[in-house]
C-alpha positions as MATLAB code, in Angstrom:
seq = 'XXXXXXXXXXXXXXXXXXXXXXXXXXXXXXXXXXXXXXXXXXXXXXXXXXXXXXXXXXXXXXXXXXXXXXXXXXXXXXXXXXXXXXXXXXXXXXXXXXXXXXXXXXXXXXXXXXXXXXXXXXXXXXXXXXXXXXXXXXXXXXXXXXXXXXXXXXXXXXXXXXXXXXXXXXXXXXXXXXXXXXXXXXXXXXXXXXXXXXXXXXXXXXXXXXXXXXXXXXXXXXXXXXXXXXXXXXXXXXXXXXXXXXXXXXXXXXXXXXXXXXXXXXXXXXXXXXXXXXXXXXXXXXXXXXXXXXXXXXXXXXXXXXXXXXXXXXXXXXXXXX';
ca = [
    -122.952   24.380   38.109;
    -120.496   21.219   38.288;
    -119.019   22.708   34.968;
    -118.480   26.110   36.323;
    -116.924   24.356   39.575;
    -114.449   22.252   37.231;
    -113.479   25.146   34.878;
    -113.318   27.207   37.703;
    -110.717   24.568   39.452;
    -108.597   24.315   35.945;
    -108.375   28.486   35.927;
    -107.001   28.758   39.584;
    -104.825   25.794   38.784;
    -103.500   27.464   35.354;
    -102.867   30.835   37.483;
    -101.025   28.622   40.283;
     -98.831   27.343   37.363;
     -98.546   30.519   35.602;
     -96.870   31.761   39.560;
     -94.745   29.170   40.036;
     -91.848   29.360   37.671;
     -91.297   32.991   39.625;
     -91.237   31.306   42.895;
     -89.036   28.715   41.847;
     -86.672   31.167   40.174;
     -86.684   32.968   43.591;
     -86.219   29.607   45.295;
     -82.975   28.806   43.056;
     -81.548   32.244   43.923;
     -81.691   31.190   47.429;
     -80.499   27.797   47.503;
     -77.654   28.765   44.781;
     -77.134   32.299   45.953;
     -73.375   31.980   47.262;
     -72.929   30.597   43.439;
     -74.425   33.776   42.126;
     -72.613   36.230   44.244;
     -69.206   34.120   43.297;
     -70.695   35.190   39.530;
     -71.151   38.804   40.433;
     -67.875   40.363   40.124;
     -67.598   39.090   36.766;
     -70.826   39.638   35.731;
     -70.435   43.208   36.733;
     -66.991   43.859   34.728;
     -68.457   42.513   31.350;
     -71.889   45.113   32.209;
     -69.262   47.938   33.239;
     -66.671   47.401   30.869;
     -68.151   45.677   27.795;
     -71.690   46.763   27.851;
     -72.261   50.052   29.457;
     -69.318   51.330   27.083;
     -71.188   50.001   23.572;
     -73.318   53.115   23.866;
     -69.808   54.881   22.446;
     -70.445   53.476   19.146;
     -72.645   56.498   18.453;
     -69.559   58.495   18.010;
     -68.625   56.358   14.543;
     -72.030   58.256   12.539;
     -71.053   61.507   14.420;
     -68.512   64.327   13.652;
     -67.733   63.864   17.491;
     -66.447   67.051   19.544;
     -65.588   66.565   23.079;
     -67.160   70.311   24.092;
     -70.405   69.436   22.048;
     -71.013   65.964   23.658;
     -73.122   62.804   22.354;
     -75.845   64.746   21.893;
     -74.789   68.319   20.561;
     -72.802   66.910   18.068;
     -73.606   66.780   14.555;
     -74.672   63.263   12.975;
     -72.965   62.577    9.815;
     -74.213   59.032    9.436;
     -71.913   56.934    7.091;
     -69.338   59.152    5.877;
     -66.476   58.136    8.044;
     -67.329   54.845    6.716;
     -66.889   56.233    3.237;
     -64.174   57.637    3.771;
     -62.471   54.806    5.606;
     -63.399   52.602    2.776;
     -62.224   54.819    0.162;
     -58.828   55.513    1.845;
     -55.673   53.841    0.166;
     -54.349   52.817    3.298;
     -57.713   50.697    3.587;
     -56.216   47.806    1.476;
     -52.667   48.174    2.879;
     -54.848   47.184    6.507;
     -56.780   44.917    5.496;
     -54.097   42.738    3.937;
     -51.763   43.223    6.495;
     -54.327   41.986    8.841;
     -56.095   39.038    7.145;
     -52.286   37.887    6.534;
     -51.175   37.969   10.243;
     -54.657   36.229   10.951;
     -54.259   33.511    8.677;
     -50.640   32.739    9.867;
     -51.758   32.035   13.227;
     -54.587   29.888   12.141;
     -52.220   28.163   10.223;
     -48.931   28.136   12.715;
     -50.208   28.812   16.246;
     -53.583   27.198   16.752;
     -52.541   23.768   15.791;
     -49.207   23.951   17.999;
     -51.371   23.654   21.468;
     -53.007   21.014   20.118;
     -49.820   18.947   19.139;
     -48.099   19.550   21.871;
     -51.141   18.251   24.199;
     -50.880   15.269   22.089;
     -47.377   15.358   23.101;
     -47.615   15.680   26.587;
     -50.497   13.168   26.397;
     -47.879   10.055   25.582;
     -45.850   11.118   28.344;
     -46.309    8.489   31.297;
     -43.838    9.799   33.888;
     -45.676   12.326   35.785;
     -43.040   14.071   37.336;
     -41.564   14.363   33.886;
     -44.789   15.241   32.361;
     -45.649   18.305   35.281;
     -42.346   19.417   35.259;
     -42.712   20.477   31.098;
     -46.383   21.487   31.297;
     -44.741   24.086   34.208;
     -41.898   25.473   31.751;
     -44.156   25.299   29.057;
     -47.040   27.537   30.999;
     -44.674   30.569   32.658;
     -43.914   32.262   28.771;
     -48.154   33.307   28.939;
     -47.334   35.080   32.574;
     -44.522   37.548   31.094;
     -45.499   40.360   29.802;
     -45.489   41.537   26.451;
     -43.199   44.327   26.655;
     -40.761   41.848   28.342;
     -41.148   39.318   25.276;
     -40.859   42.809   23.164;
     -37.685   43.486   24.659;
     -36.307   39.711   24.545;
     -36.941   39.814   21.236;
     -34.885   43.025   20.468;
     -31.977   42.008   22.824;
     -31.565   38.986   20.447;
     -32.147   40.530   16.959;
     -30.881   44.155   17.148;
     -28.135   44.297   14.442;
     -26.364   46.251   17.189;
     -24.844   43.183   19.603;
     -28.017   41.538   19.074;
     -27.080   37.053   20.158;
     -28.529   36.182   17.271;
     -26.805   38.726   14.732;
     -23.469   38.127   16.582;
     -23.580   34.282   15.685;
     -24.245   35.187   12.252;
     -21.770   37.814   11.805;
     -19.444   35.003   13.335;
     -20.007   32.206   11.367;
     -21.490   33.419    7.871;
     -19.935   36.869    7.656;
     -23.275   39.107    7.492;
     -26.318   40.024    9.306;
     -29.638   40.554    8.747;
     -31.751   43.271    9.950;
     -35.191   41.406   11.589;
     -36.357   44.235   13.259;
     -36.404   47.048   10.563;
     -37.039   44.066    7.587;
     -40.948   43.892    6.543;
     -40.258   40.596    5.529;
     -39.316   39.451    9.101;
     -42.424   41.307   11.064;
     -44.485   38.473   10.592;
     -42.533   35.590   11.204;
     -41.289   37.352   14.870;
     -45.008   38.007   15.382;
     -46.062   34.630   15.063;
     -42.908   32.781   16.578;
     -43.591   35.195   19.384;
     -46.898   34.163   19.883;
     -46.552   30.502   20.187;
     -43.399   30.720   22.398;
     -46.114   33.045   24.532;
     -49.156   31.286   24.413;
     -48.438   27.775   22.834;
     -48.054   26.181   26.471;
     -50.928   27.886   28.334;
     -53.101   27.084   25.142;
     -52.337   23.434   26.348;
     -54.516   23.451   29.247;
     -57.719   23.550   27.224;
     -56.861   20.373   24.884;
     -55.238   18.607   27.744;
     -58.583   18.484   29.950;
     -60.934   17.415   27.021;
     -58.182   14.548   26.594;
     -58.561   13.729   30.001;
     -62.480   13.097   29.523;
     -61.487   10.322   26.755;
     -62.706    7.314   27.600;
     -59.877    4.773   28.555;
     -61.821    1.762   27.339;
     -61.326    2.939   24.035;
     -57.389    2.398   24.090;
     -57.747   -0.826   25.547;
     -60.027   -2.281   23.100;
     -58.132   -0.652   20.374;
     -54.777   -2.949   21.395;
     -56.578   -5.876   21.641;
     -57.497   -5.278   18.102;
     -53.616   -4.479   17.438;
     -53.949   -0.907   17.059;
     -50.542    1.110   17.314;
     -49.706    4.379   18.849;
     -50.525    6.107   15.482;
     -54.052    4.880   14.136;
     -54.865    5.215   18.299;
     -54.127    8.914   17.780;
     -56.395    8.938   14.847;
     -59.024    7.015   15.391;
     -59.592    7.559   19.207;
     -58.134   11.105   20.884;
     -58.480   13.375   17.428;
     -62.135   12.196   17.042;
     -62.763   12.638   20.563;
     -61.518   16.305   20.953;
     -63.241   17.236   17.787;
     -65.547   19.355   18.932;
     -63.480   21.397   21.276;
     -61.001   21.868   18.252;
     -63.971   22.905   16.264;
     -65.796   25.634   19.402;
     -62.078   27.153   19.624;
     -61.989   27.547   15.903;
     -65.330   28.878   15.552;
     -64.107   31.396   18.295;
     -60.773   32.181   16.935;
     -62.786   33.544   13.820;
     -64.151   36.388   15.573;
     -60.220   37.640   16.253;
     -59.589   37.602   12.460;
     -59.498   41.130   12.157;
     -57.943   41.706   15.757;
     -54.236   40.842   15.745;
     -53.486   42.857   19.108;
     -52.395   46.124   19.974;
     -49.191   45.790   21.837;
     -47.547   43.057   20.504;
     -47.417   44.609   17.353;
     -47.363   48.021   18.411;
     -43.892   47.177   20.637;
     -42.234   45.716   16.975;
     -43.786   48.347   14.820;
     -41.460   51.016   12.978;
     -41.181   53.318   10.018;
     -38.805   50.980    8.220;
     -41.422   47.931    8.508;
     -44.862   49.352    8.637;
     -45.147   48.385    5.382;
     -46.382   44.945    6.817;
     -46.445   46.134    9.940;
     -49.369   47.808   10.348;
     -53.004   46.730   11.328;
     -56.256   47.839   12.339;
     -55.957   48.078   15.996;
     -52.429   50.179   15.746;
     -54.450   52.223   12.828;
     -56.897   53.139   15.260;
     -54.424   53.901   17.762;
     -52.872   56.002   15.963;
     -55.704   58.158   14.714;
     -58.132   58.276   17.964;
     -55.318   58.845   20.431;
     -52.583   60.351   18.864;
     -54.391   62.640   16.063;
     -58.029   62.939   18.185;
     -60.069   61.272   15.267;
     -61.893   59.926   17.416;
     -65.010   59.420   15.340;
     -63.056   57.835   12.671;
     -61.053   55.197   14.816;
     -64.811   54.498   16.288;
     -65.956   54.062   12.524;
     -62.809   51.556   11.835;
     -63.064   49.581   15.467;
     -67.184   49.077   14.844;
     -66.605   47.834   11.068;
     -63.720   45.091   13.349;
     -66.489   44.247   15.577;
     -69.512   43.810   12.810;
     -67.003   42.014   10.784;
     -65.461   39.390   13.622;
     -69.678   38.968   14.441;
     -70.277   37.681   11.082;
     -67.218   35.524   10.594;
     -68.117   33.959   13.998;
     -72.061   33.232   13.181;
     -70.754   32.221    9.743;
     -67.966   29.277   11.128;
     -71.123   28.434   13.350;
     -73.518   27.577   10.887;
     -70.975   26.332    8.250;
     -70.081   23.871   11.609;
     -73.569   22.405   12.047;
     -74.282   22.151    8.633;
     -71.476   19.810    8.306;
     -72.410   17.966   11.436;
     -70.622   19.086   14.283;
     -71.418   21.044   17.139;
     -71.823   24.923   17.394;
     -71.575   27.347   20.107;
     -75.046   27.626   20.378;
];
């Protein structure tokens, strides 16, 4: 009977256990629920704008009629993916893309980290605030402003920058209709843009470096230099390395309008990518299945690439994402 008492004691006290992560849950909503309806809005746009609209993937193994509907119309399965694949412009896209990609990798992500590194030595506040302003408004103009800049000051018709050259060397060069020159405008473009607001991340992880650290390091007669690489670069190593790992999910998405606002017949050669591609075919020409096909082979790829950097990350030593 005492057995049957204890066991019975240990099952009620199991099933009191078994209720209690529920009540705390509901006691966390409460204490923390002005926290969670700050989170709402937010939480709502990525289930009505990101989620809810994944359910349009359907369309890329469909032959997709807007009379017929998701469900009437006929499932093809992968042949838009066949025929994507099979396509000549496929290569002409993919190179174009994995090109503009790597030049940003190469060019733009490093630049916000050297210039917080920059800003980092600079011990005059009012000095330092006044660049990290100047630096900040490019990201807050729009792109079809920036588009425009870009034309005022290399159109070969009174363009600045083709005026000084006619001037001084006699000839001028034509950047806007030149394949050869869409890549270097992209890319100059988008660190004058986003160089400066890119800033903001690096600049906050330096702030977390401990200062104890510097001041050991000059007692031991460390300069300015083997500070820098000893001390900050190892200390904002992982941030460098979560942004990276992020940045490789964007290797296949270049952006739309940016290039869209440069692109032309004379330099699509180069030019063109897979976001303008699909563009071009689901809203101009009403392939809609196909551009689905080409956007959902973007999105598997950018998936992998991302869980790849992860575990190629960790394996090495460093953090992940997850």
């Amino acid at each position: 009977m005492k057995q049957t008492a204890v066991s019975g004691e240990n099952r009620s006290q199991a099933l009191g256990a078994a209720v209690l992560p529920g009540a705390s849950i509901r006691a966390r909503l409460l204490k923390d629920k002005w926290v969670y309806l700050l989170l709402a809005p937010g939480l709502l746009y990525f289930i009505i704008f990101k989620y809810v609209p994944m359910w349009g993937v359907m369309l890329a193994f469909q032959n997709y009629s807007p009379f017929l509907g998701f469900w009437k119309s006929e499932w093809v399965g992968l042949e838009h993916f066949r025929v994507f694949f099979t396509n000549p412009e496929f290569t002409m896209l993919l190179r174009n893309t994995l090109l503009l990609s790597f030049y940003n990798l190469l060019f733009y992500f490093p630049a916000p980290i050297i210039l917080a590194l920059l800003l980092n030595e600079v011990r005059l506040s009012l000095y330092k605030r006044t660049i990290q302003t100047l630096i900040y408004i490019p990201h807050f103009i729009s792109m079809v402003i920036v588009a425009s800049l870009t034309y005022v000051f290399l159109t070969t018709e009174g363009g600045l920058i083709n005026e000084m050259l006619q001037k001084y060397l006699g000839f001028k060069i034509n950047f806007l209709g030149s394949p050869e020159w869409f890549r270097p405008m992209i890319i100059l473009q988008t660190i004058w843009k986003e160089c400066g607001f890119g800033t903001i991340i690096f600049l906050a992880a330096l702030a977390g470096v401990d200062t104890e650290q510097y001041e050991a390091a000059i007692m031991d007669g460390a300069n300015r230099w083997k500070q820098l690489w000893h001390i900050t670069l190892p200390s904002i190593r992982s941030t460098i390395i979560i942004l990276l790992i992020l940045r490789m999910g964007d290797v296949l998405d270049n952006g739309f309008e940016q290039i869209y606002l440069l692109l032309n017949p004379l330099n699509r050669e180069n030019a063109e990518v897979f976001d303008t591609y699909v563009y071009m075919l689901g809203i101009t020409q009403g392939a809609f299945s196909y551009s689905t096909a080409v956007g959902l082979f973007k999105a598997v790829v950018g998936v992998i690439l991302v869980l790849g950097a992860n575990k190629l990350a960790k394996k090495f030593g460093h953090e992940g994402i997850y």
